[in-house]
C-alpha atoms as one frame of an Amber mdcrd trajectory, in Angstrom:
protein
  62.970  67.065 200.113  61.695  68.136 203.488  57.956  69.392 203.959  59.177
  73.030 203.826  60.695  73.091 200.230  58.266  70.632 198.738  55.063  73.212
 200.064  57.316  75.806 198.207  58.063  74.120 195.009  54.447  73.279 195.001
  53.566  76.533 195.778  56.132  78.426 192.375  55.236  75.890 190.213  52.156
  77.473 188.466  53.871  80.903 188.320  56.918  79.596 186.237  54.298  77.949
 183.870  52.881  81.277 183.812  56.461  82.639 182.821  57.107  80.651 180.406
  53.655  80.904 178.522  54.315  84.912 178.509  57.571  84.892 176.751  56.202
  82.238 173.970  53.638  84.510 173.055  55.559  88.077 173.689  58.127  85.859
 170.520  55.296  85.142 168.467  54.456  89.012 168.663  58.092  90.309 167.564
  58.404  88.119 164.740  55.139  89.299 163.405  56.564  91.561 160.290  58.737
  88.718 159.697  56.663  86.363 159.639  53.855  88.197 157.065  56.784  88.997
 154.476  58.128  85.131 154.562  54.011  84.249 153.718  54.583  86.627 150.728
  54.835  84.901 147.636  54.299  87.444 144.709  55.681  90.539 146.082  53.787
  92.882 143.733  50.325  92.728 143.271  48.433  94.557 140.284  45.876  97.100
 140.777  44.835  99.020 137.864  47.033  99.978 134.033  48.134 103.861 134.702
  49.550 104.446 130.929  50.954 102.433 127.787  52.910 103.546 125.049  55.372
 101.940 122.273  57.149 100.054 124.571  55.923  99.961 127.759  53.054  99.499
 129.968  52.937 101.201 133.294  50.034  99.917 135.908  49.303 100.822 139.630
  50.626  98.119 141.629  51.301  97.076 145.623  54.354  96.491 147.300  53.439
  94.083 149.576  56.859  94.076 151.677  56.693  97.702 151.951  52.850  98.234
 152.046  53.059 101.136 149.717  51.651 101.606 146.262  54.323 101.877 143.310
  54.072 102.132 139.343  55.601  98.984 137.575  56.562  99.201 133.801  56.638
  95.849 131.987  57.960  95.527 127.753  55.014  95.082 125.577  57.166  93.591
 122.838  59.252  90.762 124.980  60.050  88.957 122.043  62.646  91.562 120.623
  65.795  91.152 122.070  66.817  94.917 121.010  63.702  95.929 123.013  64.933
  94.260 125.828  67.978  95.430 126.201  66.980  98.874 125.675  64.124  98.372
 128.215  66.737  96.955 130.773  69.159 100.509 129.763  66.614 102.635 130.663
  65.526 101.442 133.990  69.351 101.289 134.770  70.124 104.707 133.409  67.654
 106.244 135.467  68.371 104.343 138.307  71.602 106.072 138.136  70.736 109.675
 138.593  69.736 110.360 142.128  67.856 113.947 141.662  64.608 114.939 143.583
  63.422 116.144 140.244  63.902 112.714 138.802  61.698 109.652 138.620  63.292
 107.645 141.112  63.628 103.301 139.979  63.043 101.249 143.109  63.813  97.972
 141.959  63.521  96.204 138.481  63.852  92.035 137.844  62.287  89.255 135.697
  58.752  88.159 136.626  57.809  84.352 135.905  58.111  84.351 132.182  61.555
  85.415 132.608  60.101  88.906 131.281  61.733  92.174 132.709  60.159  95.208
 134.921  61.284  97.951 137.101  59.161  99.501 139.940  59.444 103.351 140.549
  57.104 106.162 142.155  53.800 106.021 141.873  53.373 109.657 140.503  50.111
 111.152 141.942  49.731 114.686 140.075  49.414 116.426 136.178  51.685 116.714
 133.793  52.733 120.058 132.790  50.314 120.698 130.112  47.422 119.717 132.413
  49.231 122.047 134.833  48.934 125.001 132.635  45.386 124.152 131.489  44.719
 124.117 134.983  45.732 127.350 136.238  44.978 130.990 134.678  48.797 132.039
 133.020  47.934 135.320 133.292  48.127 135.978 136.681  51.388 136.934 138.154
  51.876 134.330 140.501  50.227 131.956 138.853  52.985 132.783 136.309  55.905
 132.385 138.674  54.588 128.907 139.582  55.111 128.130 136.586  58.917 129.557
 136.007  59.690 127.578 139.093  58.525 124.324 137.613  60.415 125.057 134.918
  63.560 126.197 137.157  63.293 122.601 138.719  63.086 120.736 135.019  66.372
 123.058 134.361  68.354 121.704 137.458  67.233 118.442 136.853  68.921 117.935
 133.731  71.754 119.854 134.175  72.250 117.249 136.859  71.890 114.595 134.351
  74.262 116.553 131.996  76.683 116.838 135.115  76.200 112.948 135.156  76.864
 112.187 131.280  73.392 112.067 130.221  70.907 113.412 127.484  67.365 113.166
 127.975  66.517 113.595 124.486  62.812 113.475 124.967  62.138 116.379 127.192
  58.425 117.791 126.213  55.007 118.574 129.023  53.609 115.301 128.622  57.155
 114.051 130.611  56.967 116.326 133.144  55.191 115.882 136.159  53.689 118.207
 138.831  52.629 116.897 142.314  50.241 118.169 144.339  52.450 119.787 146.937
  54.579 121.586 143.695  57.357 118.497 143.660  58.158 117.620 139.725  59.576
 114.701 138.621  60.835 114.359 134.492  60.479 110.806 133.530  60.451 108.675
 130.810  64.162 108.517 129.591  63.598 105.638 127.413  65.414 107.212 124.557
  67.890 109.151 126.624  71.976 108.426 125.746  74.968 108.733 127.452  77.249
 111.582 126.277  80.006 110.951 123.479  78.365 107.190 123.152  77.838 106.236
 119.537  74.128 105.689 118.535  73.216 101.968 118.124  72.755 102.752 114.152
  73.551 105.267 112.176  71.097 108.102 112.295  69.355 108.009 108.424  67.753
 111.587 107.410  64.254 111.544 108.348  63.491 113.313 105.439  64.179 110.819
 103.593  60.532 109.544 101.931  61.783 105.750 102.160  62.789 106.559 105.602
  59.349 108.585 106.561  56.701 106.474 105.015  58.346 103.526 107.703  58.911
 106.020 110.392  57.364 105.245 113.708  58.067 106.944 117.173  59.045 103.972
 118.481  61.477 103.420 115.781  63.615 105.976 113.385  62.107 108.600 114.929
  63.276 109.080 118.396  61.833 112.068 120.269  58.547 113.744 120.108  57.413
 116.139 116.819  57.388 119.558 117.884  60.107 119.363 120.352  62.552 116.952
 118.547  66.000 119.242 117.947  67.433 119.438 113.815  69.735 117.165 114.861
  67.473 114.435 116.063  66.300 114.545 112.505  69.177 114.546 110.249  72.576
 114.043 111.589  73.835 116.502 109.233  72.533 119.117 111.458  74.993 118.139
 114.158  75.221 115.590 116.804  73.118 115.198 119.706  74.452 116.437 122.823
  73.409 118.815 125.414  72.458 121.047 123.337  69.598 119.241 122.163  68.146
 118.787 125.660  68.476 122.720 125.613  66.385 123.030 122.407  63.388 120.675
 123.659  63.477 122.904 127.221  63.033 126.028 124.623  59.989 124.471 123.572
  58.880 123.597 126.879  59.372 127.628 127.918  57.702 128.149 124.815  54.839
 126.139 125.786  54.435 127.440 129.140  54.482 131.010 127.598  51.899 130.171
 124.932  50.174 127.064 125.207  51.164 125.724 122.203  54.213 123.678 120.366
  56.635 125.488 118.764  56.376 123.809 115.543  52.691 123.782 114.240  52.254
 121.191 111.852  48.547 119.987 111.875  49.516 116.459 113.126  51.384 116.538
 109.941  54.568 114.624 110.350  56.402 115.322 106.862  55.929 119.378 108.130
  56.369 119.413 111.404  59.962 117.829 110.646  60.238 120.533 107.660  59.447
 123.378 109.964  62.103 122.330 112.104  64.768 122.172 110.354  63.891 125.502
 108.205  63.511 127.274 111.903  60.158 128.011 111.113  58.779 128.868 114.717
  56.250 131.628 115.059  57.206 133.986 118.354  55.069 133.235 121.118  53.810
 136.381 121.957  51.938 135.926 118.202  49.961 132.941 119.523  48.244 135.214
 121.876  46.385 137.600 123.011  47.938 139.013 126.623  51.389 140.303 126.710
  54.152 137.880 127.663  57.247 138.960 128.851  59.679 139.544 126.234  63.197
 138.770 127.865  61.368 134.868 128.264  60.327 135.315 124.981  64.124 135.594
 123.983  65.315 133.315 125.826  62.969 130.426 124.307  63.660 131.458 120.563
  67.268 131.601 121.457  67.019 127.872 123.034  64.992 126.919 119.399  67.608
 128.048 117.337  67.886 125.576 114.302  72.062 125.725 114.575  73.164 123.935
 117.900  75.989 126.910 118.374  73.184 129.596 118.645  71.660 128.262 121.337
  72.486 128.403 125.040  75.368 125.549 125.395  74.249 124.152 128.614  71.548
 123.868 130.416  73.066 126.358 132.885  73.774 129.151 130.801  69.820 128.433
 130.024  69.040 128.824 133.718  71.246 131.316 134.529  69.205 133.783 131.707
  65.951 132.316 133.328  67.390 133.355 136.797  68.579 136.836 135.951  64.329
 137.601 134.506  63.271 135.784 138.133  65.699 138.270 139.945  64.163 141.143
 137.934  67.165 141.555 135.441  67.286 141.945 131.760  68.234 138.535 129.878
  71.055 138.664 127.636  69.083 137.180 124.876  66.787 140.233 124.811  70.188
 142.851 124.346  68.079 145.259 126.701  68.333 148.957 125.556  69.831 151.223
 128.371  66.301 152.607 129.172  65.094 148.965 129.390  68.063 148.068 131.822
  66.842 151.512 134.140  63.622 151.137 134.037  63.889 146.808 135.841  66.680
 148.338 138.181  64.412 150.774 139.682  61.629 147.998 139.605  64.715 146.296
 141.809  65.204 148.899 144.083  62.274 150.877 144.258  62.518 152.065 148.346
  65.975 153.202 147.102  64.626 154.759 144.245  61.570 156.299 145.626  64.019
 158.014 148.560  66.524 159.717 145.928  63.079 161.002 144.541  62.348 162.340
 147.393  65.358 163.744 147.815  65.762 165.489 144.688  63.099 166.971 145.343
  64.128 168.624 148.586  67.440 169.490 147.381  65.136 171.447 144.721  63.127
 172.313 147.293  66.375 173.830 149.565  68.066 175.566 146.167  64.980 177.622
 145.612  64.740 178.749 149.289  68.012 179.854 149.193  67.596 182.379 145.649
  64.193 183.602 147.657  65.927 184.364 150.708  69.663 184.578 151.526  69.471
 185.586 154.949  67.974 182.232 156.152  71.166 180.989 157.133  69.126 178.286
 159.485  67.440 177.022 156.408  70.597 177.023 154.446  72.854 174.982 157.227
  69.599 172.660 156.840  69.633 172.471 153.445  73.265 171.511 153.678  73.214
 168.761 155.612  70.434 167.153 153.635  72.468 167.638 150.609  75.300 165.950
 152.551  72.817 162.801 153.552  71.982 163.065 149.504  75.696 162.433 148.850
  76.304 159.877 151.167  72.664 158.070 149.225  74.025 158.168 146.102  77.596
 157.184 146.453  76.167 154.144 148.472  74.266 153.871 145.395  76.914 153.796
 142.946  78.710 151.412 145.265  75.600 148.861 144.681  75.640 149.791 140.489
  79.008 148.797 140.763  78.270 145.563 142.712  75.486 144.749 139.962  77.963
 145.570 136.772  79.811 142.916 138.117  78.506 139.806 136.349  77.915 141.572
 133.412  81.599 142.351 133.476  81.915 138.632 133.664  80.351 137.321 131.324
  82.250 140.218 128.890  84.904 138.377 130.108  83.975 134.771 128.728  82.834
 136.646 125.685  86.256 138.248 125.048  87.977 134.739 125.259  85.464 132.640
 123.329  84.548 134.629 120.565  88.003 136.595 119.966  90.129 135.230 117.473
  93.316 136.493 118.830  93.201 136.013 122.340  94.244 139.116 125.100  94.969
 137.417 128.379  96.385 140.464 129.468  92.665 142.485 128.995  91.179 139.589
 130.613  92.973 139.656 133.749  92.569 143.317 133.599  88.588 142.948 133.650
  88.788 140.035 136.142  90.707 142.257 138.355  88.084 145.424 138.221  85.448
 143.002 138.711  86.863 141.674 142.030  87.443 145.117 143.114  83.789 146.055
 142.339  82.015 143.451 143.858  84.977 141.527 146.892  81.790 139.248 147.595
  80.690 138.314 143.942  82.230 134.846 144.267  81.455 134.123 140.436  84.059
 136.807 139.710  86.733 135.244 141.960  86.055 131.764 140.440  86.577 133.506
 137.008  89.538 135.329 138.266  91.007 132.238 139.464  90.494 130.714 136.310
  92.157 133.085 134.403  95.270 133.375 136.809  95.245 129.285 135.692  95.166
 129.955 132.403  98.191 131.969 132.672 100.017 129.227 134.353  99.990 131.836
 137.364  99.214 128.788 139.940 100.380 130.875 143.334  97.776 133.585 142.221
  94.733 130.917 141.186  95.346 129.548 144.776  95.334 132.619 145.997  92.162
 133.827 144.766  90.051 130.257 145.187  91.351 129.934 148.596  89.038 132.945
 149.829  86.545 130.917 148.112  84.106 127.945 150.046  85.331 124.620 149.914
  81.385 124.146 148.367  82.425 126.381 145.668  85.902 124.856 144.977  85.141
 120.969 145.303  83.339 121.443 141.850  86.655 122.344 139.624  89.775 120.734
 139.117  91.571 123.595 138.622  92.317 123.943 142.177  93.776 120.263 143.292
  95.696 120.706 139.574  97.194 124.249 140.738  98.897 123.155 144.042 100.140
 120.257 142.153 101.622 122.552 138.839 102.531 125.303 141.302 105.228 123.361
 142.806 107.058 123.248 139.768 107.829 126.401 138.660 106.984 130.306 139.710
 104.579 132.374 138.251 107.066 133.983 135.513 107.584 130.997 134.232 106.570
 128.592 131.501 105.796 124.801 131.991 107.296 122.845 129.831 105.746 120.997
 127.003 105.417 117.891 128.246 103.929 119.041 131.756 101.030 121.330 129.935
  99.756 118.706 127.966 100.302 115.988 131.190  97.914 119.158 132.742  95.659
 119.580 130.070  95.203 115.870 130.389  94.106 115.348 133.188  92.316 119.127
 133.299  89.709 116.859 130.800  88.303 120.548 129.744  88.361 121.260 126.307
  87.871 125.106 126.373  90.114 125.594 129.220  92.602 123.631 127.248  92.633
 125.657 124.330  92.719 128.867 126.470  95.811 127.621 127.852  97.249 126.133
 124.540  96.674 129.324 122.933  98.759 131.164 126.197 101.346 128.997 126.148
 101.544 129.365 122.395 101.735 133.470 122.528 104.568 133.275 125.361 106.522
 130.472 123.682 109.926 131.528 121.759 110.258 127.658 120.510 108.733 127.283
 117.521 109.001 123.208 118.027 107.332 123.508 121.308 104.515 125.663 119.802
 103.727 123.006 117.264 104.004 120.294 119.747 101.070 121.727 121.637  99.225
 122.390 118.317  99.617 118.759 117.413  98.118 117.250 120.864  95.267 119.646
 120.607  94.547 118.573 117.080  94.438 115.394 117.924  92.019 115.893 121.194
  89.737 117.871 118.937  89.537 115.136 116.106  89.260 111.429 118.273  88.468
 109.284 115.377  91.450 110.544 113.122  93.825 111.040 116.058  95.050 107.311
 115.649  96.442 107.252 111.990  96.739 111.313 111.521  98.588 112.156 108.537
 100.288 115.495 109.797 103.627 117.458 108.137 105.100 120.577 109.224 107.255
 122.542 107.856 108.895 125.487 108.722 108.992 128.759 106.074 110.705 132.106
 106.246 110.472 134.285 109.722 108.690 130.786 111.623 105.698 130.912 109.240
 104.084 127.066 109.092 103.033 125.227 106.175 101.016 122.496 107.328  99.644
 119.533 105.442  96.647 117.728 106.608  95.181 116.169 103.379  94.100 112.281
 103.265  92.842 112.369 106.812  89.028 111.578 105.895  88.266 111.492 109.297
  89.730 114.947 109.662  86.610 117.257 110.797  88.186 120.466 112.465  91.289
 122.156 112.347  90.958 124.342 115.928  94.004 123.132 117.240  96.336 124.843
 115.020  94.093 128.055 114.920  96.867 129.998 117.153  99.372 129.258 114.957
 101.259 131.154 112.289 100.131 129.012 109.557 100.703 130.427 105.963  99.922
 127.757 103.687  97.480 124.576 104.686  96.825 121.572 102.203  93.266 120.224
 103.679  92.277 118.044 100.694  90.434 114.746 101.048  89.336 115.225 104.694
  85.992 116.004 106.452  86.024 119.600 107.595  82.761 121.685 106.556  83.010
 124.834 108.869  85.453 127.638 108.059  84.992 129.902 111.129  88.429 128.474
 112.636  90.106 129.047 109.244  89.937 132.358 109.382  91.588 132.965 112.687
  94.655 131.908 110.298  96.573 134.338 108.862  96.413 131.821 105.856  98.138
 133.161 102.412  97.060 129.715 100.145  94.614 127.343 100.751  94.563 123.508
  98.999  91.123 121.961  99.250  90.709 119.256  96.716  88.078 116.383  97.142
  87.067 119.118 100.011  83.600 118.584 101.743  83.377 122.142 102.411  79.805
 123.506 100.393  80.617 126.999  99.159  84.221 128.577  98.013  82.431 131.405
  97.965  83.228 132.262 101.252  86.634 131.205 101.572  87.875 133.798  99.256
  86.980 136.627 101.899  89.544 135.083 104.288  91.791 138.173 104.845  94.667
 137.823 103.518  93.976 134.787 101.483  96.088 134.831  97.503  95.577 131.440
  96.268  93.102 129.072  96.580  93.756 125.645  95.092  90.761 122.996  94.165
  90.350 119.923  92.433  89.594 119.566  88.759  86.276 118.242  88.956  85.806
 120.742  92.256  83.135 123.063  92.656  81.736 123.349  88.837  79.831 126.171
  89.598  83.187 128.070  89.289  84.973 125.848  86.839  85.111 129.241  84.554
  86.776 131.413  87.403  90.519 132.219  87.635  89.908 134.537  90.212  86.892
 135.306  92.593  86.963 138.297  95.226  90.634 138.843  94.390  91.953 135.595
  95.545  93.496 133.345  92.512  91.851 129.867  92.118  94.181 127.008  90.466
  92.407 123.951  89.518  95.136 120.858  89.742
């Protein structure tokens, strides 16, 4: 090396040390983060206990990988394996439903005593009876704050409902409001997956040998005051959504009043009496301010003791809550027509306020014109207002017409749910006039479109849901399932057997299906084919007695049916064979209790021995009904009666 290049290697030296020196510490700097979460040993650390109950305790902890502060529930009771497991189902079911309105589960595991725990939120807020304490309910928007919590609590579990899943504790003290109005329901520790069997059989609470061992954490599962009939006694039903919609009828009953539904003293024994008896005193009797009486409605509809008289989803619920937000009248309150006139020109009151005022100048012009008729200025004037007057109110009646609409609607579902013969041809009559009043009511096109299905009319349902959103579609089958049936056959046509009950299949909608079974029945000259659909729809609507069914047919004079059900003790309803022409049924030995579908039968005898059904009393008003036949140990109360109501009873 010359002098040159060993004055400049002498010279760069220093700087690459320099260099070097930099880019160790500039690595040391971006593995920082890294490096403080490797250091991390126990990943939560515990602050302070937020809440215990039966099974849980829930404490303030840190996330130390995170750096934010999170609730952690650990089991009390580790030692019960049932606890455990249910502990473990409840962190997982909630983990499951992914709702702003629901507690979101971070992360759950085993801590070092092999003992489980999730992590979720750390709620900062009140609950909803706090809430309410908190503000004055009698101020109007103080009010609406309110109906908007409870709006959220609605969409949260009909998103759980949408998801297979009953909350079956819903109550205030599981509701939570944050500061910035976000609520979150929580605690769905007893909450069940739809159509799943209970881990036990559900014993009768009232029961004394079952009460006097009751504990919440225990038989009973739900909290007094807002626990449904059914939760009580499983012979008032099982639970399903409906019993989430009785518990939010207490919670709207709550927020109207301040208090439970069911007042019992803290009184267990009658607070589960007053429950089942219905005993539930109306809110507005609990006060002293006026509450509005179409919520009123609405929350003693949601309490009714039978599950069928309630709402039967959470969205029908809504829906009523909706229509008193947008200033109509509920259908639980069966508004008079003064009532309904009175909150549409609370609607519209610029609109009504201008045809005021222009009543009055038509008055105004009229009287002018007696006084004088040689103002012909004034009259030409006059005129023309009146024209502008006309033009008002038929824009008017265009919007009454556009606001009939979903009341025309839901006539509609009314017709075909609660008629016994069904008339598909008046319901695509009022689905048609409801389109045409209201192009842009989209609800009436989905319903249109539904009954065009129904009908097997596939080119029309596409039709009709294709003007439709692909938002509004993607959320029923019936449209993928048209363009599939439609390809086999036209719209005068029938599907055959086999292919309506492959649809109905995989349609997975039980009213739908009988709406089409009983279509397909009407149109159907086969009287094989008729009781072919009968018989898969019997079977759908009775799971447990579907496998070993004991069914015989036979066919009478002019295609009357007698049909013989009897020794099916799993038998408990007898809906699919309501459309058909059955004369003489034989339902001895089985489960069925409710008579509402037998007398959509044009039934002549009736056999009912070893029946479970409570009171014959009733059955002989079936119309049309001759002879009823009954065991000879049957019903003792009339063991002295040959004939009751004009029907003959034969004892065999």
């Amino acid at each position: 090396m010359n002098d040159e290049n060993q004055d400049l290697y002498t010279n760069f030296k220093p700087l690459g040390e320099h260099f070097r020196a930099a880019f160790e510490e500039q690595s040391t700097k971006d593995t920082l983060f890294y490096d403080e979460i490797s250091n991390v040993h126990d990943r939560y650390q515990k602050d302070t206990e937020i809440d215990h109950g039966g099974m849980k305790q829930v404490s303030r902890y840190s996330d130390r990988f995170t750096m934010r502060e999170i609730a952690l529930a650990e089991l009390l009771d580790s030692d019960s394996p049932a606890n455990i497991d249910r502990f473990i189902r409840e962190a997982r079911l909630t983990a499951s439903l992914q709702h702003p309105s629901i507690m979101p589960i971070y992360d759950m595991g085993l801590n070092d005593d092999g003992e489980p725990f999730f992590t979720m939120k750390l709620f900062q807020g009140l609950r909803v009876d706090e809430w309410r304490e908190k503000i004055d309910i009698r101020k109007s928007d103080s009010f609406q704050e309110m109906m908007q919590i409870f709006v959220k609590v609605c969409q949260a579990i009909s998103y759980a409902h949408d998801n297979g899943v009953i909350h079956l504790d819903l109550k205030p003290e599981n509701i939570g409001v944050g500061a910035y109005g976000e609520v979150l329901v929580f605690d769905w520790g007893i909450a069940k997956i739809i159509d799943d069997q209970d881990d036990s059989p559900t014993a009768s609470l009232l029961d004394p040998q079952v009460y006097n061992d009751a504990t919440l954490n225990g038989v009973i599962k739900g909290s007094p005051g807002y626990l449904a009939p059914e939760q009580i006694d499983s012979k008032y039903g099982a639970k399903d959504e409906r019993t989430d919609v009785y518990a939010l009828g207490g919670i709207l009953y709550f927020i109207l009043s301040g208090h439970k539904p069911i007042k019992s003293n803290d009184d267990l024994m009658e607070s589960l009496n007053k429950t089942i008896n219905g005993d539930i005193i109306k809110p507005s009797k609990m006060v002293d301010f006026a509450i509005p009486e179409s919520l009123e409605a609405v929350a003693m509809k949601a309490l009714s003791t039978k599950s069928e008289n309630r709402y039967q989803s959470v969205d029908e619920l809504l829906s009523e809550v909706n229509l008193w937000i947008n200033g109509f009248a509920t259908h639980a309150e069966n508004a008079s027509f003064s009532r309904s006139l009175v909150l549409l020109m609370r609607r519209h009151k610029d609109i009504t306020l201008m045809m005021a005022l222009m009543s009055i100048i038509v008055i105004y012009g009229i009287a002018q014109i007696i006084i004088s008729e040689r103002r012909a200025v004034k009259n030409e004037q006059e005129a023309i207002a009146a024209l502008e007057l006309y033009k008002t109110e038929k824009e008017h009646s265009k919007q009454l017409g556009k606001e009939v609409a979903p009341y025309m609607v839901n006539d509609l579902l009314k017709e075909l749910s609660e008629s016994s013969t069904y008339d598909f041809d008046k319901a695509l009559r009022i689905a048609q006039t409801t389109v045409a009043r209201d192009p842009d009511f989209s609800d009436a096109r989905l319903v249109l479109g539904r009954t065009h299905f129904v009908r097997q009319e596939f080119q029309l349902a596409l039709e009709t849901l294709t003007s439709l959103t692909e938002n509004q579609r993607k959320h029923s089958k019936i449209f993928d399932l048209a363009k599939k049936y439609g390809s086999m056959k036209s719209d005068s046509e029938l599907l055959k057997t086999k292919d309506l009950i492959n649809l109905m299949n995989e349609l997975k909608h039980m009213q739908m299906s009988f709406l089409m079974a009983g279509f397909a029945e009407q149109k159907m000259n086969d009287v094989q084919d008729k009781i072919n659909i009968a018989e898969y729809m019997l079977k759908v609507t009775n799971k447990l007695a579907a496998p070993t069914m004991n069914l015989k047919i036979k066919v009478l004079d002019n295609e009357a049916l007698s049909v013989d059900l009897s020794d099916n003790p799993q038998l408990t309803s007898v809906s699919g064979i309501r459309n058909l022409n059955v004369k003489i049924l034989n339902i001895s030995n089985t489960s069925i209790k409710i008579t509402l579908d037998l007398a959509r039968m044009p039934l002549e005898t009736l056999i009912i021995k070893k029946s479970k059904i409570p009171n014959i009393h009733e059955l002989t008003k079936l119309k049309g009904l001759n002879t009823l036949v009954i065991g000879t140990n049957d019903y003792p109360r009339f063991n002295k009666r040959k004939n009751l109501n004009g029907v003959e009873i034969i004892r065999q």
